[in-house]
Amino acid sequence: MRLLEALILALPPIAATASTHWPYQRYVIPDITSDPHKHGKLEFADSEPPNHFIEWLRSAVKSDQSGTLRQPFKDDKIPRHVRSFEELWDHIQLPEAPDNATHRPIFTHPTFPIPPTNREALSIFADIGYPVDPLCTSDKTKWFYRTVDGSCNWMETGNTTYGQLGAKRSRDYNQYSYQDGYNEPRDGPNPRAVSNAFFKRKQRLYYEHTPLLLGLIEFIMHDVTYSEDSTTEYIDVPVPPDEDTFPKNTTFRVWRTERVPGTGTSPSNPRENANQASTWLDVSSLYGSSTEVSRALRSFEKGKLLTSQGSFLPFNTMGLPMRTRPGVDPKSLFAGGDPRTNEDWIMLAVHTLLLRDHNRMCDLLAKQHPEYDDERIYQTVRLAMAAKFALIANSYQMAYWQTTGTDAMPWPRDDGFPLYRQMYGENALEINPAHLYPWPLVTKGGKPMVASAEMAVVYRFHEFIIASFPLKDAKNSTIREKSTFESAFDSKGFIEAGLENILRGIVATDIPNFKSGVDEAFRSAGKYRGSPFDIVTWSIVHEREQGLPTFNEYFRAYNSYDPAVVIPIRERFEDFSSDPEMVANLKRLYTHPDEVDLVVGCQLEETNFPGTTVPSSALIISLFSLFGLGNSDRFSVGYSIMRCILVDKPWDCTPSNALDELFWDPKPTEHFPKARWLNTFWLNELDFQAHGTNLLWRLITENSDVDCLQKNPLFPYDPETNPILCSLSPASPNVPELILTAIEVILTLYKEHQGSFVSFLVGLITLVVWIVYQLRTHPNGLPPALYGWPIVGVALQFKSGPNRLLLKGMRKWTKDVFGLKLANQIQYVVTSPADMQAIVDDSQYEVKFSLHEFMRSINSDLITGKTNFETDLHTRLMRNNLLDSETLAGFAETAALACDLFHSREPLLEGNEKEKHYDDLIDYLNRYIIFVMSRCLVGPDSFDDEGLLKTFLKFNDDAINAMGLASLLPSPLRFVAGLSIQKDYKAIERVLVPAVGRRRSQQSSDVNFLNFILPVIDNDKDAADMLAIVVFGGLTNLQATMSSTFLDIINQPGLQERILDSLGGAAIGDLSSNRSSSWASLRSAAFESLRLSGPVTGPARAVMEDVHLPSDPSRHLPKGQAIALTAYYLHRQPSVWGADADKYRWDRFMKEDPPIGSDKFVSWGLNTPHICPGRWFALQSIQIMVKALLEKYEFVQDRELSDGEKYRYSSGSVLRNPVGVKVLRRS
């Protein structure tokens, strides 16, 4: 007990250093390249950040005329000194206790709530203002959480499908402008001619915003609207006669929007278009709007979403309907909640950040509520994410406000409601966040505002699209420019470029303003999804084919509602524009102003909406609608934050959904068991203090390795108005300070437990562990690493279970590289293709990475001998003789003869035995492999000496152990690993030196490796040693690969016969490095086993100088350490090999070989001069040996092993786990 108490006392100082939450301290630095620890100043050095929410609430309470807001507070006001939610609770005026409440039990923190009955739900929604449909209230999951498809958000009886997936898209003013009144597309001039006339980019006007704004627009639009193309109806648009970009015979084919079935039959039943996304701001682009998509994206563990390695979006191995382009397999793209997930890297960056933020908040909620199960965590965080996204959308809409000059947006600007105050001419006190649901101001005809057909077409802001954006490293240096258009449908490239490099780039540049025209990469694309493309032509065609109104038609209806901001009707073409060229184009293309398309009129708009930088007509259709649908949402963050003030009261509050429950914590008293108050933690998490204005900065810094960027990432950096802020990451720790702090902990322990040696010991251990931890968590630009114990690091775990250690690192860090601290070096494991390519690029010179020096570090010089190691003679001999097709054919004959000889000498069934059971066949296979290898390498003389074969096997084991000891022993003790190897050499030499001497006088007529050694090495002892080295190289490879090929085949019922049938006409002479049909099945099976039997780390290189990682230039690998690939991990990546990447599938390579030497298949190394020289010899030997076994015997395993049961790993090898086998003789 004392030990536990002491440990608990020791933990708080340590935990405090690792736990921070907003509002936290941030450094202001002069520019992005400054060191925050040297040049940074605290953002709030002398004060706390202001709480704007409390300031707003104080003002609203003071101005409240109805008394509803004032009622809960003492003296009907909030005092000026109140600055926190905790202080505010002290000013709640609790009513007198009811007579029957004096002895009620005090509530404890609730467990998972019991689903209320329909009656209880109706009680909660008694004052909602419309009859509630039992379809929603009878099932708690439909009203307490968001439904997947958006149904039951609006719970009115008979209208519960409003806004859900598949519902018809609303029209702002119920206008249908079809040519025939109900189905035929509205007539108009050639859409491409319209595009050329009004949307061609002639100049790039500066807009003081970053491309992050563009990414948010895309994500928001994909969240609330999606139209599927018809599979049968299309509109062809020929290029106009004056076309100057595309050939004159070019035709754009635009597919019509899929209609709602049964519509478009008559004027009374006009064609409707279905919205294939839920219309609410529910982040459905991340989660999906259907059960199928939603479930496919979930991990079903602790509420989290699936991710791929590095915490990127999961690859689409589940086969969701993702948009792609010809030649790009949808399974190679990311999977998301919307089919357009992969359309460009800017939006993908936003999507990735939101994915990581969901999983981060799941961890927060699970820590606070360990009793929550996966489903409750997921559903609650999904609501919290939508609330956060709505607050981000508030920050996003503020990006359009004019903040200076006479036309500036009036205060308050950041509470989310200035647009409506401008629209309706009301003041801040009449329109503010304090309102009930449903809010009449955001309903139309008694229904909530949803994403309309007009909004879906106009709210694109295509002029913001940039031709390219920079990728920037941590020092703000441009790595390269990336074409925005070419970033589409390139998930692998996104990972290789690095999220951080993309984010730094898009917040360091600007976008074009309205009136700039659309970039030609998107307006005149040669190929997009397989055909010529013009994003403007598509918008115009869809406006017409959906029967949307023209510009004048739309705004006549709008003006009829008597808005404060009126849009003048264009009576003349000159009313559209002051530009004579634009007026001339209007007159050339249209016959009357009423014919001008809606998107064209918005494009030509020259008057900005009051207080904003956005043209009035475009803003009314887009941002005004966005604001309306956000506040029409029953789960709106604004309603939840006021739930226990406006609907209920703090002393008697019942949450109407899980978001209410999150915001309002139980705070029961004796007389008020249902009392609740604001949860400071979650209000901080959603940045209520600043109305969400810090959320974009936090979204980036909390979910990436970008620590410094401008305060508002939607605007370019400005030292005065938008300074660079850095998250507080401590500098390299001050060791004396750490020691003094830890000593203070020990003294506290001793004071509490005087005379207790255990207390002192625990304190001392805590001191050591803490200091080591602090020193290691700030590696000064190095990748993170698993350090383990002093001296040996994690070498012991690496020796016994390297795969577990690797996966621990992968789970711990969301990076493409991390280190494993072994005794004599750190091995940095890389998985990024860019980092692997750096090894390939350096391979000719080995200036940065050296295979030779790495082999020395793992004791290869002890195994091969120093002289041979320095000359690399054994590798040159193999490279010169094992790649020649004629020589390989000779080795094939030798191997086949050796197989027959082995089976005659060591049959699995003796005499007349028909069957026999073996506990396992591993030892038998090893004897089989070394017998054939010895015959191929040594030749006919002495190859089968029993002592020699046993020594070869022992030499192999000792060499592997020596390599493993390299990770355990410091460099001065490496000689210990070579002691047993020297004994093996001597035993081998006793047999082989005489045999070598005999062979010099009498050459062998068959093909064997000794024939190639003798002309090069004059000394018989050295020649014998060379044979031992080559045997070791071959045996190490074949022990894993030949055994796995054979055991994988017999493990799968029926596969032996299938392979044998395919080998019916196979001849040894058909074998080669190229494919042949007769051996194709066995070759495919061998490659598949080779893929799955790869080592945990390797191939590897020594790092010869400090090298910055191409995948993340802010990090570098230090000189003297090692860089290692991981065949084990790379060969199991679903993004490369499909959903069954970790499963054995013998026919995976029937059509083509694996990409040998690429970053996808590294069993034989990368495609460098060091790629395995014996690869084709090994492959053909495997096939010959397996064929001989299968033809002679039938094998029946005691049980079928799962793929996860097959292997056991050590630091130097991959072995098969034993399984009992019954052997039967084939007739």
XYZ file of N, CA and C in Angstrom, residues 149 437 951:
9
model
N -28.600 9.156 -41.951
C -29.088 9.744 -43.202
C -29.715 11.118 -43.029
N -35.408 26.706 -30.381
C -35.607 25.878 -31.573
C -37.084 25.498 -31.668
N 27.072 -29.006 -39.851
C 27.825 -27.784 -39.559
C 27.280 -26.603 -40.364
